[in-house]
XYZ file of C-alpha atoms in Angstrom:
303
model
C 34.686 -40.351 -59.862
C 37.342 -41.675 -57.443
C 40.714 -40.244 -57.034
C 43.366 -42.718 -58.451
C 45.538 -43.982 -55.673
C 48.624 -44.088 -58.036
C 49.153 -40.346 -57.768
C 49.348 -40.163 -54.034
C 52.765 -39.081 -52.705
C 55.291 -41.925 -52.665
C 59.014 -42.059 -51.705
C 61.434 -41.874 -54.669
C 64.456 -44.103 -55.264
C 67.228 -42.945 -57.390
C 70.134 -44.546 -59.423
C 73.426 -42.806 -58.962
C 75.973 -42.147 -61.666
C 79.330 -43.810 -61.143
C 81.344 -41.535 -63.457
C 81.565 -37.914 -62.564
C 82.429 -36.987 -66.145
C 79.223 -38.509 -67.437
C 75.844 -36.947 -66.393
C 72.843 -39.209 -66.070
C 69.257 -38.423 -65.415
C 68.217 -40.252 -62.381
C 64.822 -41.841 -62.743
C 62.801 -43.598 -59.998
C 62.472 -47.287 -60.491
C 58.790 -48.150 -60.589
C 56.889 -50.975 -62.257
C 53.588 -50.178 -63.789
C 50.563 -51.942 -62.488
C 46.896 -51.591 -63.303
C 44.028 -51.587 -60.883
C 40.414 -52.070 -61.700
C 39.781 -48.334 -61.343
C 42.835 -47.274 -63.237
C 42.070 -49.549 -66.150
C 38.806 -47.760 -66.553
C 40.503 -44.416 -66.585
C 43.158 -45.619 -68.980
C 46.026 -44.379 -66.801
C 48.774 -46.650 -65.453
C 49.685 -46.706 -61.796
C 53.169 -47.287 -60.488
C 54.014 -49.693 -57.744
C 56.154 -48.472 -54.914
C 59.820 -49.146 -54.928
C 59.320 -51.957 -52.509
C 59.408 -54.338 -55.429
C 63.059 -53.481 -56.239
C 65.607 -55.932 -54.990
C 67.400 -55.095 -51.811
C 70.729 -55.028 -53.604
C 69.740 -51.899 -55.500
C 68.607 -50.289 -52.299
C 71.948 -51.038 -50.645
C 73.742 -49.671 -53.658
C 71.735 -46.489 -53.600
C 72.381 -46.005 -49.954
C 76.186 -46.457 -50.459
C 76.598 -43.339 -52.495
C 77.401 -40.122 -50.649
C 74.803 -37.455 -49.896
C 76.722 -35.072 -52.028
C 75.841 -36.836 -55.256
C 73.292 -34.874 -57.189
C 69.789 -36.279 -57.530
C 67.656 -35.786 -60.544
C 63.939 -36.398 -60.867
C 62.464 -37.646 -64.163
C 60.622 -34.591 -65.559
C 58.166 -36.781 -67.492
C 57.172 -38.687 -64.382
C 56.837 -35.505 -62.389
C 54.646 -33.895 -65.088
C 52.443 -37.013 -65.232
C 51.925 -37.082 -61.451
C 51.263 -33.316 -61.188
C 48.783 -33.569 -64.141
C 46.949 -36.449 -62.481
C 46.737 -34.703 -59.160
C 45.524 -31.483 -60.686
C 42.855 -33.305 -62.665
C 41.617 -35.215 -59.592
C 41.610 -31.965 -57.532
C 39.622 -30.134 -60.181
C 37.032 -32.907 -60.293
C 36.174 -32.378 -56.593
C 36.688 -28.632 -56.249
C 33.641 -26.459 -56.885
C 34.076 -23.387 -59.050
C 34.289 -20.144 -57.051
C 31.019 -18.777 -58.482
C 29.160 -22.015 -57.567
C 30.492 -21.885 -53.970
C 29.451 -18.203 -53.575
C 26.078 -19.101 -55.112
C 25.551 -21.904 -52.565
C 26.525 -19.653 -49.661
C 24.199 -16.917 -50.936
C 21.470 -19.528 -51.331
C 21.967 -20.647 -47.692
C 21.868 -17.078 -46.522
C 18.746 -16.388 -48.467
C 17.036 -19.478 -46.944
C 18.056 -18.349 -43.482
C 16.831 -14.807 -44.138
C 13.539 -16.166 -45.490
C 13.104 -18.268 -42.350
C 13.791 -15.396 -40.081
C 11.294 -13.174 -42.015
C 8.715 -15.938 -41.908
C 9.169 -16.313 -38.089
C 8.806 -12.495 -37.686
C 5.645 -12.368 -39.839
C 4.119 -15.281 -37.992
C 4.840 -13.533 -34.666
C 3.314 -10.294 -35.918
C 0.243 -12.220 -37.142
C -0.129 -13.912 -33.835
C 0.234 -10.553 -31.861
C -2.205 -8.840 -34.221
C -4.749 -11.639 -33.790
C -4.507 -11.446 -29.971
C -4.873 -7.662 -30.116
C -7.844 -7.882 -32.440
C -9.502 -10.520 -30.225
C -8.972 -8.501 -27.073
C -9.686 -5.101 -28.623
C -13.529 -5.303 -28.442
C -13.431 -6.161 -24.783
C -10.933 -3.509 -24.036
C -12.923 -0.958 -26.123
C -16.088 -1.887 -24.205
C -14.387 -1.501 -20.858
C -12.810 1.888 -21.993
C -16.200 3.036 -23.268
C -17.900 2.022 -20.038
C -15.266 3.824 -17.937
C -15.527 6.830 -20.177
C -19.308 7.015 -19.748
C -18.897 6.600 -15.900
C -16.363 9.455 -15.885
C -18.569 11.538 -18.131
C -21.581 11.012 -15.673
C -19.367 11.923 -12.682
C -18.165 15.029 -14.470
C -21.732 16.058 -15.286
C -22.704 15.499 -11.627
C -19.769 17.542 -10.366
C -20.653 20.295 -12.810
C -24.258 20.381 -11.469
C -22.951 20.456 -7.858
C -20.549 23.240 -8.781
C -23.399 25.203 -10.384
C -25.535 24.648 -7.263
C -22.646 25.847 -5.073
C -22.131 28.948 -7.231
C -25.869 29.630 -7.134
C -25.965 29.218 -3.344
C -23.002 31.488 -3.048
C -24.678 34.105 -5.176
C -27.829 33.793 -3.028
C -25.740 34.127 0.069
C -24.111 37.201 -1.324
C -27.513 38.642 -2.113
C -28.834 37.732 1.373
C -25.652 39.274 3.021
C -26.110 42.481 1.063
C -29.835 42.586 2.026
C -28.864 41.938 5.604
C -26.298 44.649 5.524
C -28.984 47.061 4.226
C -31.394 45.932 6.996
C -28.729 46.433 9.647
C -27.888 49.873 8.270
C -31.591 50.822 8.283
C -32.019 49.464 11.848
C -29.088 51.508 13.019
C -30.480 54.625 11.459
C -33.848 53.810 13.246
C -32.065 53.302 16.501
C -30.255 56.530 16.089
C -33.551 58.305 15.334
C -35.110 56.617 18.324
C -32.341 57.676 20.692
C -32.553 61.194 19.371
C -36.329 61.146 19.920
C -35.935 59.766 23.487
C -33.394 62.352 24.435
C -35.485 65.071 22.990
C -38.627 63.798 24.838
C -36.695 63.491 28.152
C -35.387 67.019 27.702
C -38.912 68.315 26.989
C -40.228 66.452 29.968
C -37.724 67.849 32.317
C -38.279 71.362 30.988
C -42.098 71.060 31.466
C -41.649 69.557 34.914
C -39.447 72.418 35.875
C -41.904 74.932 34.583
C -44.814 73.209 36.300
C -43.035 73.310 39.621
C -42.802 77.005 39.405
C -46.475 77.595 38.374
C -49.237 78.357 40.829
C -51.715 75.577 41.041
C -55.463 75.979 40.826
C -57.275 77.132 43.915
C -58.220 74.120 45.956
C -60.743 73.822 48.544
C -60.269 75.950 51.622
C -57.617 74.624 53.831
C -53.886 73.984 53.727
C -52.402 71.255 51.392
C -49.628 69.092 52.729
C -47.508 67.791 49.789
C -45.194 65.945 52.143
C -47.765 63.162 52.279
C -47.509 62.477 48.524
C -46.020 59.118 47.613
C -44.147 57.606 44.635
C -45.248 54.247 43.258
C -43.882 52.136 40.348
C -44.827 48.903 38.649
C -42.762 46.750 36.210
C -43.055 43.628 34.121
C -40.373 41.690 32.250
C -40.526 39.313 29.248
C -38.950 38.265 25.936
C -41.960 38.960 23.755
C -41.930 41.798 21.336
C -44.585 43.690 23.364
C -44.478 43.720 27.231
C -47.193 45.522 29.269
C -47.569 46.516 32.898
C -50.705 46.145 35.002
C -53.190 48.925 35.326
C -52.107 51.218 38.210
C -52.859 52.443 40.784
C -55.313 49.854 42.107
C -58.942 50.878 42.640
C -58.750 50.749 46.478
C -55.919 53.220 46.445
C -57.764 55.689 44.201
C -60.300 56.139 47.006
C -57.773 58.100 48.995
C -55.148 59.195 46.401
C -55.166 61.130 43.236
C -52.645 60.543 40.415
C -50.510 63.623 39.989
C -48.266 62.245 37.176
C -47.563 58.968 35.280
C -44.543 58.096 33.086
C -43.169 54.956 31.298
C -39.631 53.649 30.866
C -38.088 50.444 29.396
C -34.829 48.544 29.907
C -33.558 46.492 26.899
C -36.377 47.872 24.857
C -36.888 50.351 22.083
C -40.068 52.324 22.750
C -42.925 52.823 25.245
C -46.632 53.791 25.174
C -48.645 55.324 28.103
C -52.410 54.468 28.264
C -55.121 55.849 30.575
C -58.470 54.423 31.567
C -60.686 55.496 34.477
C -57.840 57.242 36.273
C -55.630 54.159 35.916
C -52.547 53.988 33.763
C -50.694 51.252 31.830
C -47.373 51.194 29.989
C -46.559 49.112 26.827
C -42.978 48.476 25.836
C -41.969 47.477 22.286
C -38.864 46.013 20.611
C -35.709 44.451 21.972
C -32.304 46.043 22.105
C -29.609 44.918 21.694
C -30.529 41.784 19.798
C -29.943 38.506 21.743
C -29.688 40.255 25.171
C -31.700 39.435 28.293
C -35.460 40.066 28.621
C -36.644 43.655 28.520
C -38.190 45.275 31.574
C -41.199 47.682 31.254
C -41.759 50.282 34.007
C -44.650 52.642 35.014
C -43.883 55.540 37.436
C -46.751 57.170 39.455
C -46.789 60.229 41.745
C -49.798 59.987 44.068
C -51.029 62.674 46.557
C -53.766 62.283 49.115
C -57.160 63.706 48.386
C -57.377 65.167 51.910
C -54.571 66.472 53.964
């Protein structure tokens, strides 16, 4: 429906009362006219006051501004009723307006939810497509780490076993060193005791009367001292047989002894009036070669 143009605000013209003692109701002068739309609605429209002769306008303007103006109540009610009806035709009820706003909000919320769901579906699809590859790579890396861990465990066990073996070997070596030290102490004790016995016997022999020799006087000043030695890094080092055979023709061996330098023990051997010394061991370990000595005391057969 179209809003009738007859009820739009128009300027009002008034007739003024000439007699103060008589009160008139002043009514705007309008002529009814009908338009095509108004004829359909059955409501008359009023022309503007431009159709009134100019004389009336001049007469209206001649009255003072202090004259009281009155509006036709009937006309005012008709215009207000028409305007209210036309406004009500184009104004939505409050409930319908709220419903439309709620409907728009619901549509917007639905679109937002749909976009979020589509995004989640896309992300889930990408994750599901990439998950087998990632799981395969993770499984491969896990297997490699597991193999490295097992290899390190085996190496650690080997290191621990080697350390245990080293500890056992060190304890065994300590025991061997302790035993060797005891043997060395015993050997030194034996050497000292043997040397003391030899010196005692030599001192006693020097005081004894020798066997009766052939007639004549023996000259001991012609006796000589002779020594032979041999050096080497072997476990056993031996001297040559001494004295030589050509010297035995004129001399007789009065005594023969052995000694060793950087060695542990000696052995004196005799064969056909010749003597030989064998030296054993090596002390201290890692030192220079040991030296084996034989000492001879020779006296002439005839003096």
